[in-house]
XYZ file of C-alpha atoms in Angstrom:
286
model
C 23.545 20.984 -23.111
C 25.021 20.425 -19.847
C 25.146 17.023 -17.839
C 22.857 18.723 -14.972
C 19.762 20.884 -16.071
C 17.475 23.300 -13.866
C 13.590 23.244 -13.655
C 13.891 26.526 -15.217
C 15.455 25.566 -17.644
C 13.371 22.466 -18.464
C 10.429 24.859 -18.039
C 11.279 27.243 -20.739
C 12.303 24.292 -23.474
C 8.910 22.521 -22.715
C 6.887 25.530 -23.055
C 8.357 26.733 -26.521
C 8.205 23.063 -27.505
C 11.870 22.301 -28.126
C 11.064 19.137 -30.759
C 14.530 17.841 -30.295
C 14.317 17.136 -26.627
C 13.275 13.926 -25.125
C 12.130 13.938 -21.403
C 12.445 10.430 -19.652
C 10.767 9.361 -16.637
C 13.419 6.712 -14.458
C 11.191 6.789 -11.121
C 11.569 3.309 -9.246
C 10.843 1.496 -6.722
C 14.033 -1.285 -5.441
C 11.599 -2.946 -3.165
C 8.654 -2.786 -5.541
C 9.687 -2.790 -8.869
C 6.277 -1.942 -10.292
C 5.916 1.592 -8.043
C 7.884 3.317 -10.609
C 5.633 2.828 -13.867
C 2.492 3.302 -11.750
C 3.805 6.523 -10.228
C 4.241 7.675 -13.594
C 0.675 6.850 -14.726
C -0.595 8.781 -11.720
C 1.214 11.979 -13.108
C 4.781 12.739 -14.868
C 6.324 15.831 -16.939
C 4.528 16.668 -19.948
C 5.676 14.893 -22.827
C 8.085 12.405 -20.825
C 8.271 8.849 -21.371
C 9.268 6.070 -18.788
C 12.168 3.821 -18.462
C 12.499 0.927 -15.869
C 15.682 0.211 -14.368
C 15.349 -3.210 -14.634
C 13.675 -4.384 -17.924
C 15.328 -1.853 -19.684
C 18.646 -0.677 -17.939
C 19.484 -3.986 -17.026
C 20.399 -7.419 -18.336
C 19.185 -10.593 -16.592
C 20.924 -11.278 -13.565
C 23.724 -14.439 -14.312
C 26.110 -16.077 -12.234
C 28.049 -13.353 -12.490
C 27.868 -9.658 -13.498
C 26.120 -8.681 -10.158
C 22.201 -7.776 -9.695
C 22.014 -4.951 -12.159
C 23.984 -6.142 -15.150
C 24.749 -3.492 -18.265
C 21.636 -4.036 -20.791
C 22.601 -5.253 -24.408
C 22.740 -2.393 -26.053
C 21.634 -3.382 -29.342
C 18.253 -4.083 -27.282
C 18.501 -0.727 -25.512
C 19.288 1.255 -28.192
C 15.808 -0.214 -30.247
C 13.850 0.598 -27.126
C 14.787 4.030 -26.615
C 14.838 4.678 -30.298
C 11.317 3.627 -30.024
C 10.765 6.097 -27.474
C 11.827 8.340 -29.525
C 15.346 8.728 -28.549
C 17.995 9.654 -31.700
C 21.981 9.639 -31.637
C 21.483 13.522 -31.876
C 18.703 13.620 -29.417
C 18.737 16.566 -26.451
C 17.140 13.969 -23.074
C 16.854 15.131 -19.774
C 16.283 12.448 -17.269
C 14.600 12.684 -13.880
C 13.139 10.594 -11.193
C 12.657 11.132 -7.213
C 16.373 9.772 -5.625
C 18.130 12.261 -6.105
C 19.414 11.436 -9.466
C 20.821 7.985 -9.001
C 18.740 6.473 -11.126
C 18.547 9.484 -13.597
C 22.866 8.620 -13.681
C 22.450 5.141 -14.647
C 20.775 6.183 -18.077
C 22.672 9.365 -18.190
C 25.821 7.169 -18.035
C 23.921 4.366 -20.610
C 23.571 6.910 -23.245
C 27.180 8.307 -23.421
C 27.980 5.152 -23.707
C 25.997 4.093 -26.542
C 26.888 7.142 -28.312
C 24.033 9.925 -27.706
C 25.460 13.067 -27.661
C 23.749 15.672 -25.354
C 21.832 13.817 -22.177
C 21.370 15.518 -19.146
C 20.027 14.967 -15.642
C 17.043 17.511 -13.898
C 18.639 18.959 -10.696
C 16.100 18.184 -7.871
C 14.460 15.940 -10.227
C 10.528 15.088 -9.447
C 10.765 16.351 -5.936
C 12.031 19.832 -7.253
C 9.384 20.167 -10.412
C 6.831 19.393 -8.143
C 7.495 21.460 -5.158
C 7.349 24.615 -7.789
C 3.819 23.609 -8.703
C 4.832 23.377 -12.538
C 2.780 21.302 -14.453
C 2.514 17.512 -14.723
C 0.328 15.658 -16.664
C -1.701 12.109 -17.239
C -1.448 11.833 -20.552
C 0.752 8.784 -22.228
C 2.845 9.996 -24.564
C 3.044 8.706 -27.918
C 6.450 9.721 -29.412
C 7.655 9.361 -33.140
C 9.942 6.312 -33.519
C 13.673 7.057 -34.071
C 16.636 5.378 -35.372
C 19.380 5.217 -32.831
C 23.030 3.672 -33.668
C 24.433 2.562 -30.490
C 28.269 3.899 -31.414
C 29.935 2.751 -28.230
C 31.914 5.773 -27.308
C 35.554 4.920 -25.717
C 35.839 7.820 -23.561
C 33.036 6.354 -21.510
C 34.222 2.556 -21.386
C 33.480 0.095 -17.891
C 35.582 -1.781 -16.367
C 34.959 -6.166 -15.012
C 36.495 -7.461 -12.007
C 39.592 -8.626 -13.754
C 40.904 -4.952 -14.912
C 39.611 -3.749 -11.401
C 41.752 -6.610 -9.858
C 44.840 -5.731 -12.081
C 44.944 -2.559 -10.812
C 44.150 -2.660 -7.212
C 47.003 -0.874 -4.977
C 48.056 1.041 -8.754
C 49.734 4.174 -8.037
C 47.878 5.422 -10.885
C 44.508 4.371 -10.150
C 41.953 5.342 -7.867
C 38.888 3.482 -7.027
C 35.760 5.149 -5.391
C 33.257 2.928 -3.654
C 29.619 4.947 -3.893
C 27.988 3.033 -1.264
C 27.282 4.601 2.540
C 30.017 4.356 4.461
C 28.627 1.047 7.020
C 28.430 -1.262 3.731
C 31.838 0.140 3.037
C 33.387 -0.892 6.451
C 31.164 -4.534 6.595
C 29.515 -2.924 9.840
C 26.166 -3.473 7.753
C 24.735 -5.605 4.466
C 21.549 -5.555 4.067
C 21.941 -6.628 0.540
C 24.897 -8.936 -0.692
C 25.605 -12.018 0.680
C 29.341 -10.864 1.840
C 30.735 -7.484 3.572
C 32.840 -5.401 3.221
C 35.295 -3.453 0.121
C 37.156 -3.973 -2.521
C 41.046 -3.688 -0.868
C 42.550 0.148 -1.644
C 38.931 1.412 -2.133
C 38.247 5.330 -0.937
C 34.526 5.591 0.222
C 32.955 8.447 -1.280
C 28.901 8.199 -0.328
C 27.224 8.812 -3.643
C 24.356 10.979 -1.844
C 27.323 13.264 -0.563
C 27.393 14.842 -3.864
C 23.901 16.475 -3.245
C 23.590 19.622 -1.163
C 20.668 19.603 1.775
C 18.228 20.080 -0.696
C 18.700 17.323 -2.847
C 20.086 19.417 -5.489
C 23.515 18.691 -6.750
C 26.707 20.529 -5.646
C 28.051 23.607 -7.455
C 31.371 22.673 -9.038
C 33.339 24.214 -6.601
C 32.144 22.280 -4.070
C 32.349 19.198 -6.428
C 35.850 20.009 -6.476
C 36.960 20.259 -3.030
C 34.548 17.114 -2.102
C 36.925 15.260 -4.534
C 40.316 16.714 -3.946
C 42.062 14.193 -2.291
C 41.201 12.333 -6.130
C 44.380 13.657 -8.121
C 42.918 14.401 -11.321
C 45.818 13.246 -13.080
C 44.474 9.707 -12.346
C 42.323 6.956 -13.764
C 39.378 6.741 -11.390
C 37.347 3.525 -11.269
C 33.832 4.099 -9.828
C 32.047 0.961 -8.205
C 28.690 0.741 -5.519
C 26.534 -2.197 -5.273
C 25.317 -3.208 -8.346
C 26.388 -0.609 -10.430
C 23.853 2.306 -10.302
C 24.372 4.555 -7.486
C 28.123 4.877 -9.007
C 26.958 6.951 -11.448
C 26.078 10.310 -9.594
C 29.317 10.087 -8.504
C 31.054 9.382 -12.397
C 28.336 12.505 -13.055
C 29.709 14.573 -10.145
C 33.385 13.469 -10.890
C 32.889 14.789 -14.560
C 31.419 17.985 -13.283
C 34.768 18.170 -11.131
C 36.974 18.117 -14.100
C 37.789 14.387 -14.019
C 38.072 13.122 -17.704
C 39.375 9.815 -17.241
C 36.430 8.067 -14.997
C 35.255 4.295 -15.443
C 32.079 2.715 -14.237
C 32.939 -0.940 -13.198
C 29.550 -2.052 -14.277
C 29.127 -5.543 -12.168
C 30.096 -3.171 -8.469
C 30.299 -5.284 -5.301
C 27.697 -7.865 -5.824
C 29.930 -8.683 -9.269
C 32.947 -8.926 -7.378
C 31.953 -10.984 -4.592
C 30.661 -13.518 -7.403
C 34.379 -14.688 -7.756
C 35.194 -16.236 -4.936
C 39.542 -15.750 -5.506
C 38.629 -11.907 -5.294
C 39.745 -9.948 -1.884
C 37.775 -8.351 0.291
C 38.520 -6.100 3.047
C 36.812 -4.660 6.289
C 37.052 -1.606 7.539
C 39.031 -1.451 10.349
C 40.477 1.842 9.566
C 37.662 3.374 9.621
C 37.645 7.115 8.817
C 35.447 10.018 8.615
C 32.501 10.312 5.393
C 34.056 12.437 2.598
């Protein structure tokens, strides 16, 4: 299966009952943390099961490891084995940002060693707008074992590998968030401004087309060709979700060695020693 699915697509496995695939719901709300779950009471994709962001994708928030820490994945991997999630499972993920949230597990379960997850291009929005069917009923999946096998190819990064190789000619590092948190013109979130020094802003929304639909790979790879792809590419944003579109979008690209620094800004700003710059050479959005 391939890391971006169509409603089509979806469509087709749903209707002939595919008993292999697992459909999760990732809807949510920052500001209301409770809007996701009770949006997907009010109506999801049939047979899909939902998965918060923040009791399930997340640890608990510590002095350090910034506001949406990487889950323990012995606890994630019971969960989703309980929702019926395998090592050899086929699980498309969707929700209604335009697959930022759908990344985060996306990313999660390559890195706990599940083989074939994908993300629903136009997510919730899309399925919808097509009139295909949705449904009220909970669904009650058959419990699975899943192993997490933490897979090497898809290994994150903390602040002190990100500081080691800040300025490396051989590393890149992306910063996912909009381009006025970038340049400290505006932070509405974390308590400092600002970059990480030798940071490239690439928004992670820019990876989407007008429609909300991802990017063909050609266009994935002239958005990202100023990224050599002979280099290691460390991917940060805030708090480490919104950097995963743009790992997804990086992979789609052709870029094999990409590394989520799970803890982002708010981690890095935690240590006070760290640097931080402000954009005062500003340039245009990529």
């Amino acid at each position: 299966m391939q890391n971006i699915v169509s409603t089509e697509w979806l469509a087709d496995e749903i209707e002939r009952k595919n008993k292999e695939l697992v459909i999760v719901d990732t809807r949510f709300n920052l500001s209301d943390p409770e809007e996701g779950y009770k949006q997907y009471l009010e109506g999801h994709l049939p047979g899909a099961v939902y998965v918060d962001l923040e009791k399930h994708l997340s640890a608990q928030i510590d002095k350090h490891g910034g506001r949406h820490p990487l889950p323990d994945v012995d606890i994630l991997a019971k969960k989703l084995g309980e929702l019926g999630i395998s090592n050899d499972s086929k699980v498309v993920i969707y929700d209604d940002q335009g697959g930022m949230i759908a990344s985060r597990l996306w990313w999660l379960l390559h890195y706990i060693g599940v083989s074939d997850p994908a993300v629903l291009d136009g997510g919730w929005k899309k399925w919808t707008s097509e009139n295909k069917l949705i449904t009220t009923v909970i669904s009650q999946p058959s419990p699975k074992t899943l192993l997490p096998l933490i897979n090497n190819d898809w290994k994150w990064v903390d602040h002190l590998e990100v500081k080691k190789k800040l300025n490396h000619p051989d590393t890149i590092l992306i910063d996912s968030r909009e381009s006025v948190r970038f340049f400290g013109e505006f932070e509405p979130i974390d308590s400092v401004a600002g970059h990480i020094p030798s940071a490239k802003n690439y928004f992670w929304k820019n990876v989407l087309n007008e429609e909300g639909r991802w990017k063909k790979r050609e266009e994935l790879i002239t958005h990202f060709s100023e990224v050599p792809l002979s280099k290691e590419v460390i991917v940060y944003c805030g708090s480490g979700v919104s950097a995963c579109p743009n790992i997804l979008a990086l992979k789609e690209a052709g870029y094999s060695n990409v590394k989520l620094y799970a803890g982002s800004w708010s981690d890095w700003i935690s240590y006070p020693t760290n640097p931080v710059a402000v954009g005062n050479e500003r340039e245009e959005d990529k």
